[in-house]
Structure formats: structure tokens, C-alpha cells
mmCIF file of C-alpha atoms and ligand atoms in Angstrom:
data_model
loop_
_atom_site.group_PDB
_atom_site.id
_atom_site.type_symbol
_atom_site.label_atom_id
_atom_site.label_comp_id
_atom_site.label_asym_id
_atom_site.label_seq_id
_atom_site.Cartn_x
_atom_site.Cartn_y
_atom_site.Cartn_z
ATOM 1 C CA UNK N 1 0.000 0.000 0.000
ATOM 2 C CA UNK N 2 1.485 3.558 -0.931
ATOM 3 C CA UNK N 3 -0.830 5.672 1.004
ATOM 4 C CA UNK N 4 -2.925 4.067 3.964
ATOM 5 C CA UNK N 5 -4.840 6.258 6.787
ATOM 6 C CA UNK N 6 -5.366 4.951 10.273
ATOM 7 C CA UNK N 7 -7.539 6.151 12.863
ATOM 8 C CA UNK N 8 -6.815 5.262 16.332
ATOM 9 C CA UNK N 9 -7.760 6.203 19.839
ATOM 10 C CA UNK N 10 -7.109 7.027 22.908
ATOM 11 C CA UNK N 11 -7.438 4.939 26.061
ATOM 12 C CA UNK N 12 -7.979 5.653 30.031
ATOM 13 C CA UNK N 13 -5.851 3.781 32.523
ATOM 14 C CA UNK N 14 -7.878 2.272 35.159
ATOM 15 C CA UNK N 15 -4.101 0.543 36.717
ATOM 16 C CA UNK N 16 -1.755 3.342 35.827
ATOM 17 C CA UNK N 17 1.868 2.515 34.753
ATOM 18 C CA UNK N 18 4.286 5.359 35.896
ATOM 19 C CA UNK N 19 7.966 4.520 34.703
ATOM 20 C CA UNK N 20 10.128 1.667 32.763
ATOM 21 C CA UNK N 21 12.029 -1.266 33.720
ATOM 22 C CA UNK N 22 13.808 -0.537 30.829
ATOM 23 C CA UNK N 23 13.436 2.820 29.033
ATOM 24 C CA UNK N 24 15.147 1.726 25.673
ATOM 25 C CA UNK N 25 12.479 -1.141 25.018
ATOM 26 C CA UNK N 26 9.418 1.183 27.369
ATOM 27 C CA UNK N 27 9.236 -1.719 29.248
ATOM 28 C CA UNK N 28 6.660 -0.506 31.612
ATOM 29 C CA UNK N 29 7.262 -1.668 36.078
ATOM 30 C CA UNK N 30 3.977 -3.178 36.176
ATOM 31 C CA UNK N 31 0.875 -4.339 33.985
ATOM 32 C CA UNK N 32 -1.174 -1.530 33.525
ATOM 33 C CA UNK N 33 -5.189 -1.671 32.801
ATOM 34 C CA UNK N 34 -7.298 0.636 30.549
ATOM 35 C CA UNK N 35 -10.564 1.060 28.502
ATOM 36 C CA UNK N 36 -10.574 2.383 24.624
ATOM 37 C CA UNK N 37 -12.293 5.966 23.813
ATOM 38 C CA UNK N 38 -14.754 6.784 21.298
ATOM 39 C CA UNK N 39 -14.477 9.638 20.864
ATOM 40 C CA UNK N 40 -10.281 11.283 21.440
ATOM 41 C CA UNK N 41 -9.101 10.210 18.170
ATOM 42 C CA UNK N 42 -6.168 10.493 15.830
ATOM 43 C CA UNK N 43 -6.227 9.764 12.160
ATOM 44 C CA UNK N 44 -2.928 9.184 10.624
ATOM 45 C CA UNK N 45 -1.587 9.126 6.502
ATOM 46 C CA UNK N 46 1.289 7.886 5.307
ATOM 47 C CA UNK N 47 2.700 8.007 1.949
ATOM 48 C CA UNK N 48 5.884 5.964 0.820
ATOM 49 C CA UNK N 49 7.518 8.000 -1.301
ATOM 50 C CA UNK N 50 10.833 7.836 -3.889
ATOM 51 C CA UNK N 51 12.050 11.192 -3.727
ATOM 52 C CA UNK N 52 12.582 13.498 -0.781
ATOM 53 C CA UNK N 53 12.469 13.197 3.129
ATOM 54 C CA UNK N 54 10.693 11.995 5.369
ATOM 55 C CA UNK N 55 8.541 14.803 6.637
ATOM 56 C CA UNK N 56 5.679 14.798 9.920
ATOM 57 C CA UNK N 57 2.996 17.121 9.880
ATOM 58 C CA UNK N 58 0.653 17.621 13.026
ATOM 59 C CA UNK N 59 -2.594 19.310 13.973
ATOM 60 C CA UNK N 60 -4.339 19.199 16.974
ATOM 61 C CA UNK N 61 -7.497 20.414 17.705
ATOM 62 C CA UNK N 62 -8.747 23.544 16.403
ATOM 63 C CA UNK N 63 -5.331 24.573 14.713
ATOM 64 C CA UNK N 64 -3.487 24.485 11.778
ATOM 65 C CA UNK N 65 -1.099 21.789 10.136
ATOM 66 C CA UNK N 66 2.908 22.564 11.221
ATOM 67 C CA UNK N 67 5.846 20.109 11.132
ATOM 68 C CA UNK N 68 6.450 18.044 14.066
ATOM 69 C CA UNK N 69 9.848 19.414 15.443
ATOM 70 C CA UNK N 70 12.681 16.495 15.796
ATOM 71 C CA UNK N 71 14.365 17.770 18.304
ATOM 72 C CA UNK N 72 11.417 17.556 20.750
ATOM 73 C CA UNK N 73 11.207 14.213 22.496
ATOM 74 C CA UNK N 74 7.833 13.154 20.641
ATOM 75 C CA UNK N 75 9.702 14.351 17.586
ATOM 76 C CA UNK N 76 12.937 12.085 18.369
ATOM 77 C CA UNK N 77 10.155 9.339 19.081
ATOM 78 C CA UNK N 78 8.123 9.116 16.003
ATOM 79 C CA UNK N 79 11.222 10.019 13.799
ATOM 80 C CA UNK N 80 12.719 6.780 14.895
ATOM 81 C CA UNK N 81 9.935 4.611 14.463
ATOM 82 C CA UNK N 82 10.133 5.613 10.635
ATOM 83 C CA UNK N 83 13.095 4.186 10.771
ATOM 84 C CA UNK N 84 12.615 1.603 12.787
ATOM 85 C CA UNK N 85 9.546 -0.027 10.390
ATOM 86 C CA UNK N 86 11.716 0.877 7.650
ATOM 87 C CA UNK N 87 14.474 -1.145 7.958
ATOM 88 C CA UNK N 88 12.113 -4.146 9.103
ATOM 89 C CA UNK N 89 10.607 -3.739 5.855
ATOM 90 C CA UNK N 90 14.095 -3.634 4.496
ATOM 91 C CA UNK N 91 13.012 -0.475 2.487
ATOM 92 C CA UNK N 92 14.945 2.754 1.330
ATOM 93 C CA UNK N 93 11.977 4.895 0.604
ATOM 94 C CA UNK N 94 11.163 7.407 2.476
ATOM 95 C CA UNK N 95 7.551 8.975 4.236
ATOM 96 C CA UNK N 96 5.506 11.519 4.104
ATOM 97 C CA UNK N 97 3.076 11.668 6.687
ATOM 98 C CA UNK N 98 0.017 13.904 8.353
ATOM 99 C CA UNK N 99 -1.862 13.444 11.410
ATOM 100 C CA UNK N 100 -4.888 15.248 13.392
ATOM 101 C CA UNK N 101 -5.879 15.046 16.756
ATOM 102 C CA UNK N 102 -9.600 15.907 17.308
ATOM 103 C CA UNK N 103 -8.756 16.675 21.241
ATOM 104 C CA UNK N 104 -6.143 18.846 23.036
ATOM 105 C CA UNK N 105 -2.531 17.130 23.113
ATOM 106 C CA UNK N 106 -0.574 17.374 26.507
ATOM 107 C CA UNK N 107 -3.353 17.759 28.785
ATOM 108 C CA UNK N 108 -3.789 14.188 29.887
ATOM 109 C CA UNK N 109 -6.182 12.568 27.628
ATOM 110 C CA UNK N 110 -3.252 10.421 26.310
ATOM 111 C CA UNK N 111 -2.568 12.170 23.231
ATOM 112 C CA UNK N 112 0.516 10.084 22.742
ATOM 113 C CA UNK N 113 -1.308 6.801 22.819
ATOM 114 C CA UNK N 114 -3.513 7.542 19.868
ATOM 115 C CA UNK N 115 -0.944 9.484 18.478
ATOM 116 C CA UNK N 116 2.289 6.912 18.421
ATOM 117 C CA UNK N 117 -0.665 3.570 17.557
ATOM 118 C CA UNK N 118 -1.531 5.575 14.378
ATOM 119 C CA UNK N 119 1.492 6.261 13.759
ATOM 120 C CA UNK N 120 3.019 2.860 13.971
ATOM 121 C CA UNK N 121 0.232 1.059 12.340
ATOM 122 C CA UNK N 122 0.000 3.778 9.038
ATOM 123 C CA UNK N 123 3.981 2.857 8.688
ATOM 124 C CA UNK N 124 3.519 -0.505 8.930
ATOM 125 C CA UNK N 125 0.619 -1.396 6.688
ATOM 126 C CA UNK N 126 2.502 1.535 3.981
ATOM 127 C CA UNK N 127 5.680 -1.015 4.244
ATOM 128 C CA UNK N 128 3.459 -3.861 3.492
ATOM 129 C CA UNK N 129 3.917 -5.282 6.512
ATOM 130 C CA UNK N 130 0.537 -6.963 6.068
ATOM 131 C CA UNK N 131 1.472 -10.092 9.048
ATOM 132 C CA UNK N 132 2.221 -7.565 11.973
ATOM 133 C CA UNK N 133 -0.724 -5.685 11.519
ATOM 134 C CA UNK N 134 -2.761 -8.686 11.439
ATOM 135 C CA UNK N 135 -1.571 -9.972 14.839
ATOM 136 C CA UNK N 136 -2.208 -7.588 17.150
ATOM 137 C CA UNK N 137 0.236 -8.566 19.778
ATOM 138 C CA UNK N 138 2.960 -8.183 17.494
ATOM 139 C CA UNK N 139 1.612 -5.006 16.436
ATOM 140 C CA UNK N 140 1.226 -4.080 20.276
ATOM 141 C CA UNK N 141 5.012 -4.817 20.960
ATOM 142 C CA UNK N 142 5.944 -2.516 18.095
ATOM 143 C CA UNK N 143 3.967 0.166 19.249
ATOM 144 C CA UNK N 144 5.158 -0.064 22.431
ATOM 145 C CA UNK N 145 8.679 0.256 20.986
ATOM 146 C CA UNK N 146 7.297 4.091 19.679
ATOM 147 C CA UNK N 147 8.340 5.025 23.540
ATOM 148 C CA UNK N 148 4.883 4.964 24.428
ATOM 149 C CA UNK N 149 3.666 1.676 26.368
ATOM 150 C CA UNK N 150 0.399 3.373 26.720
ATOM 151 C CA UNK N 151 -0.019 3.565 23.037
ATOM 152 C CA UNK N 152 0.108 -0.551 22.986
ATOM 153 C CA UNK N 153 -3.440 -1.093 24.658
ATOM 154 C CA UNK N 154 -4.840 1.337 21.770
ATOM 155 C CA UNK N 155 -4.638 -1.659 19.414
ATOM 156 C CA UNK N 156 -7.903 -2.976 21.221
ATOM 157 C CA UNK N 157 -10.997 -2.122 21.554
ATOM 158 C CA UNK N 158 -12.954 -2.255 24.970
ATOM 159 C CA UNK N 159 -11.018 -3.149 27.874
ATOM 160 C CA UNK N 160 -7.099 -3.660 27.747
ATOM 161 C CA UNK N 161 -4.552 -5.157 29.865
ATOM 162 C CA UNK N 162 -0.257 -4.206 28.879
ATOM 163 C CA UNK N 163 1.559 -7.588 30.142
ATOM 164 C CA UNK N 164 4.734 -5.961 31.662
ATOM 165 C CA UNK N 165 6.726 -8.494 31.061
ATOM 166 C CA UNK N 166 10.713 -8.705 31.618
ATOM 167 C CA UNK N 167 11.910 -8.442 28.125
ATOM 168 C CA UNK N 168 10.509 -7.786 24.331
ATOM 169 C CA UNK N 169 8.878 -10.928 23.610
ATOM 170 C CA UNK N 170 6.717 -11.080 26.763
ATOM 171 C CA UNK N 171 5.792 -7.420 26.901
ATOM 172 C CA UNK N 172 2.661 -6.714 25.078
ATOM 173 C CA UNK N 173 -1.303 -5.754 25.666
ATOM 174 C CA UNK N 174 -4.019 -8.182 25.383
ATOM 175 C CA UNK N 175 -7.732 -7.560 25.257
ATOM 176 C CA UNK N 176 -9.527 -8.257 28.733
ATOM 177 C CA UNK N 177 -13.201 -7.801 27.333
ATOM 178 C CA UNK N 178 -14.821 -6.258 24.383
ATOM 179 C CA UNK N 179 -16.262 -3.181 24.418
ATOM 180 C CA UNK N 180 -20.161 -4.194 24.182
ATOM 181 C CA UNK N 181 -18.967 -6.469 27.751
ATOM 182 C CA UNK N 182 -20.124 -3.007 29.733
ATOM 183 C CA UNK N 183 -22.022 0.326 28.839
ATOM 184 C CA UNK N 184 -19.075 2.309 30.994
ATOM 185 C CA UNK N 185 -18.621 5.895 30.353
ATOM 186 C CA UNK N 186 -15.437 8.209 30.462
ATOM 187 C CA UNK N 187 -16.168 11.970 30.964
ATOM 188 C CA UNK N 188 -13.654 13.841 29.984
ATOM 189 C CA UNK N 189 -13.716 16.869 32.215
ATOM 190 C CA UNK N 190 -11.520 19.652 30.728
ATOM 191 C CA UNK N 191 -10.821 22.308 33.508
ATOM 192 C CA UNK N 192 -7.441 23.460 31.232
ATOM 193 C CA UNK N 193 -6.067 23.029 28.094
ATOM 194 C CA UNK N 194 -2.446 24.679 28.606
ATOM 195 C CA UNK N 195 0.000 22.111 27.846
ATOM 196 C CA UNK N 196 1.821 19.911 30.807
ATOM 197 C CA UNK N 197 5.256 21.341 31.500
ATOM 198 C CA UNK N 198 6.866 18.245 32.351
ATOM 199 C CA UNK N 199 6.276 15.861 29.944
ATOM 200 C CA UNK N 200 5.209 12.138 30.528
ATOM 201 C CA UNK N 201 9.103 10.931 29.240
ATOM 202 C CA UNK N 202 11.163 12.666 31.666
ATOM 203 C CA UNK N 203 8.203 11.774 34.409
ATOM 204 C CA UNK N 204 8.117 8.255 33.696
ATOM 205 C CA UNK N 205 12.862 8.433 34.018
ATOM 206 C CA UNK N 206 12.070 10.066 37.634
ATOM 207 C CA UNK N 207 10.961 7.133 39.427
ATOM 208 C CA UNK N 208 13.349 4.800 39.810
ATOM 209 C CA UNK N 209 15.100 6.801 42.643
ATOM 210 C CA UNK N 210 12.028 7.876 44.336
ATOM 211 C CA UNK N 211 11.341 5.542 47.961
ATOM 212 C CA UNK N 212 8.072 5.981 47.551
ATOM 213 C CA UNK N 213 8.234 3.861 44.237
ATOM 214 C CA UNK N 214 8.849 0.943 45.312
ATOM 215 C CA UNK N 215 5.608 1.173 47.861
ATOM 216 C CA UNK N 216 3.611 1.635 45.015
ATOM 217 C CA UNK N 217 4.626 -1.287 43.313
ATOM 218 C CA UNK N 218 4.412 -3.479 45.881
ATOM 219 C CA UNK N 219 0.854 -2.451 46.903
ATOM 220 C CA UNK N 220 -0.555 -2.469 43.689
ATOM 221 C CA UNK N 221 -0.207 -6.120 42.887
ATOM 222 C CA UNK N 222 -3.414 -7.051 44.419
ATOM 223 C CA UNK N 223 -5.013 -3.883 43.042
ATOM 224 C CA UNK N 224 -4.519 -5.263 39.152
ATOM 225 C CA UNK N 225 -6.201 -8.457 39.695
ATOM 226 C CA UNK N 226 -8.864 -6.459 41.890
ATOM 227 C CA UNK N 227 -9.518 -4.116 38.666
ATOM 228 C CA UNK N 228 -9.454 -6.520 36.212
ATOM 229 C CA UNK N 229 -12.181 -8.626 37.707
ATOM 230 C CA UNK N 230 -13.830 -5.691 38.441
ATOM 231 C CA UNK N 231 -14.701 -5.427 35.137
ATOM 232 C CA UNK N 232 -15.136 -9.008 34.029
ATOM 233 C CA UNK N 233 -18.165 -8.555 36.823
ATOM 234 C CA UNK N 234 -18.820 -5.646 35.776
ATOM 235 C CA UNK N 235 -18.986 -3.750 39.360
ATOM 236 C CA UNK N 236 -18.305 -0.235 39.082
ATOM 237 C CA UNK N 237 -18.003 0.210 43.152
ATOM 238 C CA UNK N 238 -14.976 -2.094 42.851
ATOM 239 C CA UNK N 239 -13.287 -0.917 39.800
ATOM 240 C CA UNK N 240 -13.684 2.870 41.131
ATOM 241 C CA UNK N 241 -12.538 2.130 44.597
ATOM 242 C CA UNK N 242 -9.238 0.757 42.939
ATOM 243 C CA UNK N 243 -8.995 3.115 40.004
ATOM 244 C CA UNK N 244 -8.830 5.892 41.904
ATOM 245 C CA UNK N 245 -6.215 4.109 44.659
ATOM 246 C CA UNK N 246 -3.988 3.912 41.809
ATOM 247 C CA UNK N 247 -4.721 7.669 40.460
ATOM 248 C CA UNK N 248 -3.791 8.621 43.905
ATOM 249 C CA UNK N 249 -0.365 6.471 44.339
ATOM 250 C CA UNK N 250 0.649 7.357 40.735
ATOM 251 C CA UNK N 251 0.208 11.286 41.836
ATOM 252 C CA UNK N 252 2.019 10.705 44.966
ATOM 253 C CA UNK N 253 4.709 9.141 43.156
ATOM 254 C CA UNK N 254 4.971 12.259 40.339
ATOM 255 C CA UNK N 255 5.051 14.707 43.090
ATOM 256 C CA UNK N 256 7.196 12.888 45.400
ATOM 257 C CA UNK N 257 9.979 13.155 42.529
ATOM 258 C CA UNK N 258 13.063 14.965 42.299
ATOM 259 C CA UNK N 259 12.038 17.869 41.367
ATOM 260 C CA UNK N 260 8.189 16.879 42.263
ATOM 261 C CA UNK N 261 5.812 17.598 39.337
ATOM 262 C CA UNK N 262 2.231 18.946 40.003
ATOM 263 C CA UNK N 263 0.173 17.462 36.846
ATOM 264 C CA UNK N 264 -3.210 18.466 39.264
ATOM 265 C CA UNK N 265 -4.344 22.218 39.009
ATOM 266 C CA UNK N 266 -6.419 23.514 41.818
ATOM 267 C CA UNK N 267 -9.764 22.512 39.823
ATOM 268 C CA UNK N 268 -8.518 18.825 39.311
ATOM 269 C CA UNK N 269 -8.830 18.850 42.801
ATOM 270 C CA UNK N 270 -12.220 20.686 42.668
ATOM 271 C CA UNK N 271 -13.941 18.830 40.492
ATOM 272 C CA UNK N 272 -12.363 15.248 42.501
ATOM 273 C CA UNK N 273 -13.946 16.458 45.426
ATOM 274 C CA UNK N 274 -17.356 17.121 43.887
ATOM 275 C CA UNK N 275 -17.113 13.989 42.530
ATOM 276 C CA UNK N 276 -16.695 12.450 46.150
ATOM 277 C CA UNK N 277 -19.619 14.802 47.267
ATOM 278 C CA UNK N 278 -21.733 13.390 44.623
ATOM 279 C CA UNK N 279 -21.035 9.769 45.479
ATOM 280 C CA UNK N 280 -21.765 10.204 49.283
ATOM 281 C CA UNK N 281 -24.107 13.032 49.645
ATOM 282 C CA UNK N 282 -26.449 12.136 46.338
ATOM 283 C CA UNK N 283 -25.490 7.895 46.314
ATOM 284 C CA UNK N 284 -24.280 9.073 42.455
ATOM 285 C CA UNK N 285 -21.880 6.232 41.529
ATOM 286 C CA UNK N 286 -18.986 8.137 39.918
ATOM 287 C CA UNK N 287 -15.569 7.997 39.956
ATOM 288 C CA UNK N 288 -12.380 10.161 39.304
ATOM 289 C CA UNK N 289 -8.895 8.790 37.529
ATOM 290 C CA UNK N 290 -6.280 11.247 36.311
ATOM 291 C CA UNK N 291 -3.289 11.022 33.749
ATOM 292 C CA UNK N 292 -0.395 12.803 33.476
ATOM 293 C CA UNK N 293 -2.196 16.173 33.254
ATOM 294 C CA UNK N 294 -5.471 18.317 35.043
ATOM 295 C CA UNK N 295 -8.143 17.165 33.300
ATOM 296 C CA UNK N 296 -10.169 14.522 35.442
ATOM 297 C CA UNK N 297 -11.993 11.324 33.947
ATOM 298 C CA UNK N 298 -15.178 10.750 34.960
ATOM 299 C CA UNK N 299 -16.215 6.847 35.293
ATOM 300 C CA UNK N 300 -19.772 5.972 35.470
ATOM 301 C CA UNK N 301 -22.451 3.830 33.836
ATOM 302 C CA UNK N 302 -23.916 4.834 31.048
ATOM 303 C CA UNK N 303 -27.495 5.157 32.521
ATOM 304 C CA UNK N 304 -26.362 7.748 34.990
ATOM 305 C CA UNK N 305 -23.946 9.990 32.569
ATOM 306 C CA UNK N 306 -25.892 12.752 31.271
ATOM 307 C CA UNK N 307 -27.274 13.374 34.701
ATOM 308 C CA UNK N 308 -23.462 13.570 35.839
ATOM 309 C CA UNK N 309 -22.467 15.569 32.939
ATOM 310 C CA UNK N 310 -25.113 18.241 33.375
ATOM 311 C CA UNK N 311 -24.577 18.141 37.583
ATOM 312 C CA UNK N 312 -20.527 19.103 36.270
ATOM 313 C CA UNK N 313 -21.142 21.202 33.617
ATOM 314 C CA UNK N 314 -22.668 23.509 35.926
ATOM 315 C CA UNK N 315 -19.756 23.786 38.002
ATOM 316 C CA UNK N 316 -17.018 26.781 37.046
ATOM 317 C CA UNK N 317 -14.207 25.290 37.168
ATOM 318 C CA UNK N 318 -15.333 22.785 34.177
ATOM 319 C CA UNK N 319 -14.693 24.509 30.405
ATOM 320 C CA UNK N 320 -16.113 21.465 28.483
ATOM 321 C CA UNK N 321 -16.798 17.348 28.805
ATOM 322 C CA UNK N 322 -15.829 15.123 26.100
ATOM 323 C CA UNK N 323 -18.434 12.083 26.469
ATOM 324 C CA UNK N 324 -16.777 8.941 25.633
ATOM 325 C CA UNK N 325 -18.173 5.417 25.758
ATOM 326 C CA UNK N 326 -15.517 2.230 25.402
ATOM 327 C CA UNK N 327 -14.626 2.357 21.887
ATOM 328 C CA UNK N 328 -12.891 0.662 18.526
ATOM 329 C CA UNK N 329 -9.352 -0.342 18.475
ATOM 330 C CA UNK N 330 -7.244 1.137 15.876
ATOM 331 C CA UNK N 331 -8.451 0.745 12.177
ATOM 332 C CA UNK N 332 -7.886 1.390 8.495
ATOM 333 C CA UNK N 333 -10.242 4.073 7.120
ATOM 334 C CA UNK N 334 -10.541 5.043 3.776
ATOM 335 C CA UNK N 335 -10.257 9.421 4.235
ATOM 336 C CA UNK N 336 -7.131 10.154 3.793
ATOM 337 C CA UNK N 337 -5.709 13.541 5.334
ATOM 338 C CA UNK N 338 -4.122 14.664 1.561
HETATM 339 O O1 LIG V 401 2.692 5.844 27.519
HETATM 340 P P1 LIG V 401 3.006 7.220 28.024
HETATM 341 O O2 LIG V 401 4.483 7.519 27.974
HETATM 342 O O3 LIG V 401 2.188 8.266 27.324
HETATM 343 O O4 LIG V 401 2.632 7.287 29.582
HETATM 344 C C1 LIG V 401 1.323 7.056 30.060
HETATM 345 C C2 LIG V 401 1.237 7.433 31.489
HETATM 346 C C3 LIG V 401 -0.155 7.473 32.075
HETATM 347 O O5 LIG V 401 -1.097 7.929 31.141
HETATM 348 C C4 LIG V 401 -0.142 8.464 33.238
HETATM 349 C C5 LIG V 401 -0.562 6.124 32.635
HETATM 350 C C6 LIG V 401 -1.056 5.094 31.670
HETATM 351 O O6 LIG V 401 -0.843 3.901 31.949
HETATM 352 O O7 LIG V 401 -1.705 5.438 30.664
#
């Protein structure tokens, strides 16, 4: 295929990972758990062509096309995993490639997951490498390799479990359930959309020093198996309880660091608390996780979400909610972006 277009999306992490065994492979500490979005997407063309460079062009939400800078570290990233696909496909030609974000980048909505799965996937279905994209854990271990682990459970749709693993071979996502298993709902409550000032890469390489890691990991053992029968049984009291457990102890650990980093603005913590308000004052059974930025998921059924939504939008901390239900994994689609 010269010219393929993938769309891919985003994903939640009910069991966060936060930092790498190994941060040449992103060989994440422990197995993280998440569900697939709806509705934060990217949509990703690549062209093999004879002549030129390769050249990236980005545009998130609301803005204009510009060239992904290499010398950022999502620049460095995605400009080796051209290279990477291209010498599996023992190719010389080169790429020329567009991609659009229809949500804001940076903020916590895991930008680089949908971002670095398109990505991959486009390259390798425009080096014919029809076998890996067919079997998705192959395809997950190569995404992974695109320095974001998260990026790996985006090859799923509904719910999605990243085997740590120990080397390569054994680290890759598997599906859990598919998405029509549970009508859960992730409300995407955007209270900023300035862009994180510490990234997630130099976050994830502050860890390994920090005391307070190694408490984490130990403690959350029980908490994966917890989550992920949580949602085989579909019980949102359980998965919440432990979802936001490990939102906490993944927060503690980022601002623990050396130097700490504050992802949570003071209406993260706003809306959190309104969201525990809800749940014990009004019996409202809904739950907060955070990423690595100040926007706050909200978890609930889907029964109960446009009551929740309307309860937050009314708050003024909240600018806008992006409604998302447990979506598709990444897929071909037939609109290309030029
Ligand atoms: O995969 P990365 O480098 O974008 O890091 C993801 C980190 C978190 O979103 C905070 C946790 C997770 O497992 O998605």
C-alpha cells in the first residue's frame, strides 16, 4: 500500500503505569489496565515516497497543520519509528506523513497513545507489513517500541490489559473484554487546556530513585487483579474504589519526585472532590482517575452519565466534557488527510 490512513484512539488507565524497567524497550514496572475511547481520536496518513524526506505534519485540535519538530522528544520518538519499520521492511523509501488530533494534546487525555498507535500502524501497513498488523500482539510490541507503552493497549478495543513483562517478547497488551462487555462511560472533564510542563518521558525516568516507588509497586499487585475482575463482573463500586487508589499512588509518586511535578491544578482537585460529594451526599456512583495532566476522567455507567455531565457542567471550574463510551481499536479508514 502507498498511502494508507489509520484512525486510532485514545485509552484511560484504570491501573496506571508510571515509569520503565527498561526505558530503551518502554518496558513498563507493572501491567497496567485501561478502557478504549470513542471519541479522542487520531487519524494518521502515510505516503511511501521515492524522492525526498521523510517529513511529519501535526494538527491538533482547532489549529493548523505545522511540522512536528525532531528535536522535541515526541519528535525524536516518532522520527525513529520511521526508521525503525523501515528497515524491518528492508526499504529505502522514504515517508511523508500527516496526522490530526480531534482533542487537546498534553493535557492528559493520552494524546501520545492515539498518536504513536496511528502512527506505527500507518507505517507498517505503507511497508506492506501486512502479518504484523494482522496480529495484534505483534503489532502491540511494536507500538510499544514508539516510547509509548500506553499507546500498545490502543490496538484494542474495549477493555485492555499491557503484560509488563521482563523483556521484548513477553511485553505486550491483550484484550480483557470487548467493548459491548459493559455500557461504561469516560467523561472527559476539561478544567485546562495549557499544555503539561513536564512531559510524561522525563516523568516516567524520575521514578526509579524515588522511595516511595517501590511502595507503590508493591501495593498495587493485588489492586490489578482487583480491577481486572472488576470489570469481568462488571462492578463499578470495585473498579472505582481501585482506580482511583492507583490515580492517587501514581500522583504521589509524580510529586514525590526529584524535582516533584504537580500534573493536578487547583480545579482537578475541585472537580475530585465534587465527585466524592456526589457519590456520598447524592449515592451518584462516579468515579475520578487522572493522567499525566489536570483534566479529570469521569467513570460511570452509562445510565447515569448525562445526569453527571449536566450536575458538572454547571460547576465553574469545568470549560467542556468530552463524552466517551468504550470504543474501537485502531483501524484502516478510507479518508485520507491529503
Ligand atoms: O505511555 P506514556 O508515555 O504516554 O505514559 C502514560 C502514562 C499514564 O497515562 C499516566 C498512565 C497510563 O498507563 O496510561
Amino acid at each position: 500500500m502507498n498511502k494508507v490512513t489509520v484512525q486510532s484512539p485514545s485509552n484511560i488507565a484504570f491501573i496506571k503505569y508510571w515509569g520503565y524497567i527498561d526505558d530503551e524497550l518502554y518496558i513498563p514496572h507493572n501491567n497496567n489496565i485501561s478502557m478504549t475511547l470513542s471519541n479522542c481520536l487520531t487519524i494518521t496518513t502515510v505516503e511511501r515516497i521515492k524522492d525526498g524526506e521523510d517529513s511529519i505534519e501535526v494538527k491538533f485540535e482547532n489549529s493548523h497543520f505545522v511540522p512536528l519538530d525532531r528535536n522535541t522528544i515526541k519528535g525524536k520518538k516518532a522520527y525513529e519509528q520511521i526508521d525503525r519499520i523501515r528497515n524491518l521492511a528492508g526499504s529505502n523509501d522514504k515517508v511523508k506523513i500527516k496526522s490530526s488530533n480531534n482533542f487537546p494534546a498534553d493535557a492528559g487525555i493520552a494524546s501520545s497513545a492515539s498518536g504513536f498507535s496511528a502512527l506505527t500502524a500507518a507505517l507498517v501497513l505503507a511497508f506492506d507489513l501486512k502479518d504484523t498488523f494482522a496480529d495484534k500482539k505483534e503489532l502491540s510490541k511494536l507500538v510499544r517500541l514508539s516510547g509509548s507503552a500506553s499507546a500498545a493497549r490502543s490496538v484494542y478495543d474495549g477493555f485492555v490489559e499491557l503484560n509488563a513483562g521482563k523483556n521484548h517478547e513477553d511485553s505486550y497488551a491483550v484484550q480483557i473484554v470487548k467493548k459491548d462487555h459493559w455500557d461504561l462511560v469516560d467523561l472527559v472533564v476539561i478544567v485546562s487546556q495549557n499544555k503539561k510542563t513536564t512531559s510524561t518521558s522525563e516523568g516516567h525516568q524520575r521514578t526509579n530513585e524515588n522511595p516511595y516507588f517501590q511502595t507503590r509497586l508493591t501495593e498495587m499487585q493485588n489492586r490489578i487483579n482487583f480491577v481486572r475482575e472488576a470489570i469481568q463482573n462488571k462492578d463499578l463500586e470495585k473498579l472505582g474504589k481501585y482506580n482511583e487508589q492507583d490515580t492517587i499512588s501514581m500522583h504521589a509518586v509524580t510529586m514525590t519526585s526529584e524535582p516533584p511535578i504537580f500534573y493536578w491544578d487547583p480545579e482537578t482537585l475541585t472537580v475530585m472532590k465534587e465527585i466524592m460529594r456526589l457519590r456520598e451526599k447524592n449515592n451518584v456512583l462516579a468515579y475520578f482517575t487522572i493522567d499525566a495532566g489536570p483534566n479529570v476522567h469521569v467513570i460511570c455507567e452509562k445510565k447515569d452519565a448525562i445526569t453527571i455531565q449536566n450536575k458538572l457542567e454547571q460547576m465553574k471550574e469545568v470549560q467542556r466534557i468530552i463524552y466517551n463510551e468504550a470504543g474501537e481499536g485502531l483501524k484502516i479508514i478510507n479518508n485520507h488527510l491529503f
